[in-house]
Amino acid sequence: MVELRMATVSDAREILDIYAPYILDSAFTFENELPPLEQFAGRIETCTKKFPWIVCEIDGTIAGYVYASPHRDRDAYQWTCECSVYVHSGFHGKGLARELYSILFSMLKVQGLRSVYAGITLPNEPSVRLHESCGFEWFVTYDNVGYKLGSWHKVGWWRLQLNDFDLQPSPPLKLPDLDPGLYQTLFTQAARRIGERL
């Protein structure tokens, strides 16, 4: 059975288990140490006050997750955000990341976000293909911007425009202000598509 739903703090352990190999064994994230479980649960709680954090469960196990986070903290940046998606190694190749991103971007669009950014440690051709297949366009690469696992790494930045840049934008809606019926429909449709590919 496939279920997509909003993440809760009680999901922190399973989500952190998915994230851990990316921290410990790769430079795809520039975090160097596993965050304590309570701190990680706090990230979920803080995020979902404003942005979606969505998990995909397959037969009761979290197979992947996606979330948005602020691009910068100052008010002028409130119409932009960053995105991240992670999939358990046992569920790669089943289209989960693309489905999770599709839901996230649909929700962010309704919230009133204008642009979503993705930073990709390079080289990472699978991630580049994923983001460009979702409509992202590359705009800059920072050379030697991060040092991890004995090497300097470059990070490319991609942008997806969600809404027009009108000159009197209303503040974006916060996640709790969205109609749950909107995303429940998205969750149900994506769960069906994922189930058909398993």
Short mmCIF file of C-alpha atoms in Angstrom, two decimals, residues 74-196:
data_model
loop_
_atom_site.label_atom_id
_atom_site.label_comp_id
_atom_site.label_asym_id
_atom_site.label_seq_id
_atom_site.Cartn_x
_atom_site.Cartn_y
_atom_site.Cartn_z
CA ARG A 74 14.74 38.61 5.06
CA ASP A 75 11.21 39.66 4.10
CA ALA A 76 12.10 40.53 0.51
CA TYR A 77 12.89 36.84 -0.07
CA GLN A 78 9.54 35.53 1.18
CA TRP A 79 8.35 34.65 -2.35
CA THR A 80 11.28 32.29 -2.95
CA CYS A 81 12.26 28.98 -1.38
CA GLU A 82 14.58 26.02 -1.80
CA CYS A 83 13.60 22.38 -2.25
CA SER A 84 15.05 19.01 -1.27
CA VAL A 85 14.00 15.45 -2.00
CA TYR A 86 15.51 12.22 -0.65
CA VAL A 87 14.59 8.62 -1.45
CA HIS A 88 15.58 5.47 0.45
CA SER A 89 18.14 3.46 -1.53
CA GLY A 90 15.75 0.51 -1.66
CA PHE A 91 13.20 2.56 -3.62
CA HIS A 92 15.36 4.24 -6.24
CA GLY A 93 14.16 4.05 -9.84
CA LYS A 94 10.44 4.00 -9.06
CA GLY A 95 9.67 7.64 -9.82
CA LEU A 96 9.19 8.66 -6.19
CA ALA A 97 11.32 11.81 -6.35
CA ARG A 98 9.48 13.16 -9.38
CA GLU A 99 6.06 12.44 -7.84
CA LEU A 100 7.05 14.07 -4.56
CA TYR A 101 8.39 17.12 -6.35
CA SER A 102 5.22 17.40 -8.44
CA ILE A 103 3.09 17.59 -5.31
CA LEU A 104 5.43 20.02 -3.56
CA PHE A 105 5.53 22.44 -6.50
CA SER A 106 1.74 22.32 -6.92
CA MET A 107 1.34 23.27 -3.26
CA LEU A 108 3.98 26.00 -3.37
CA LYS A 109 2.30 27.49 -6.43
CA VAL A 110 -1.02 27.72 -4.58
CA GLN A 111 0.77 29.23 -1.59
CA GLY A 112 1.94 32.05 -3.86
CA LEU A 113 5.67 31.32 -4.10
CA ARG A 114 7.27 32.74 -7.25
CA SER A 115 10.51 30.78 -7.53
CA VAL A 116 11.95 27.60 -6.07
CA TYR A 117 15.69 26.95 -6.12
CA ALA A 118 17.68 23.72 -6.06
CA GLY A 119 21.36 23.56 -5.19
CA ILE A 120 23.10 20.44 -6.57
CA THR A 121 26.62 19.37 -5.61
CA LEU A 122 28.33 18.53 -8.88
CA PRO A 123 28.84 16.17 -10.57
CA ASN A 124 25.45 14.55 -9.98
CA GLU A 125 23.90 13.77 -13.34
CA PRO A 126 20.83 11.90 -11.94
CA SER A 127 19.86 14.93 -9.84
CA VAL A 128 20.44 17.33 -12.73
CA ARG A 129 18.24 15.18 -15.00
CA LEU A 130 15.52 15.01 -12.34
CA HIS A 131 15.40 18.75 -11.80
CA GLU A 132 15.56 19.66 -15.47
CA SER A 133 12.79 17.15 -16.22
CA CYS A 134 10.69 19.06 -13.67
CA GLY A 135 11.28 22.34 -15.51
CA PHE A 136 14.27 23.75 -13.60
CA GLU A 137 16.82 25.84 -15.48
CA TRP A 138 20.48 26.19 -14.49
CA PHE A 139 21.68 29.74 -13.83
CA VAL A 140 25.00 29.62 -11.93
CA THR A 141 27.68 27.32 -10.54
CA TYR A 142 29.76 28.15 -7.46
CA ASP A 143 33.23 26.62 -7.89
CA ASN A 144 34.99 25.12 -4.84
CA VAL A 145 32.29 26.44 -2.51
CA GLY A 146 32.29 23.54 -0.04
CA TYR A 147 34.89 21.19 1.42
CA LYS A 148 33.84 17.71 2.49
CA LEU A 149 35.26 14.18 2.49
CA GLY A 150 38.73 15.41 1.56
CA SER A 151 37.72 17.38 -1.54
CA TRP A 152 36.51 20.79 -2.64
CA HIS A 153 33.11 20.72 -4.33
CA LYS A 154 31.17 22.96 -6.66
CA VAL A 155 27.43 23.55 -6.42
CA GLY A 156 25.18 24.35 -9.35
CA TRP A 157 21.97 26.28 -8.85
CA TRP A 158 18.75 25.67 -10.77
CA ARG A 159 15.51 27.70 -10.66
CA LEU A 160 11.88 26.86 -11.35
CA GLN A 161 9.38 29.70 -11.78
CA LEU A 162 6.02 28.90 -10.19
CA ASN A 163 4.03 32.14 -10.60
CA ASP A 164 4.26 35.47 -12.41
CA PHE A 165 6.24 38.35 -10.95
CA ASP A 166 3.43 40.85 -10.45
CA LEU A 167 4.33 44.18 -8.85
CA GLN A 168 1.94 43.97 -5.87
CA PRO A 169 2.40 40.42 -4.57
CA SER A 170 0.39 39.27 -1.60
CA PRO A 171 2.37 37.53 1.14
CA PRO A 172 2.54 33.79 0.48
CA LEU A 173 0.11 31.60 2.35
CA LYS A 174 1.50 29.47 5.14
CA LEU A 175 0.97 25.71 4.98
CA PRO A 176 -1.75 25.67 7.69
CA ASP A 177 -3.74 28.18 5.58
CA LEU A 178 -4.07 25.75 2.65
CA ASP A 179 -7.21 23.72 2.11
CA PRO A 180 -6.30 20.14 3.14
CA GLY A 181 -8.63 18.87 0.42
CA LEU A 182 -6.24 20.30 -2.19
CA TYR A 183 -3.25 18.27 -1.15
CA GLN A 184 -5.19 15.18 -0.14
CA THR A 185 -6.32 14.91 -3.75
CA LEU A 186 -2.73 15.32 -4.94
CA PHE A 187 -1.58 12.68 -2.44
CA THR A 188 -4.20 10.18 -3.57
CA GLN A 189 -3.43 10.63 -7.26
CA ALA A 190 0.34 10.29 -6.74
CA ALA A 191 -0.08 7.23 -4.53
CA ARG A 192 -2.05 5.53 -7.27
CA ARG A 193 0.60 6.29 -9.89
CA ILE A 194 3.42 5.07 -7.63
CA GLY A 195 1.50 1.91 -6.79
CA GLU A 196 1.12 1.11 -10.47
#
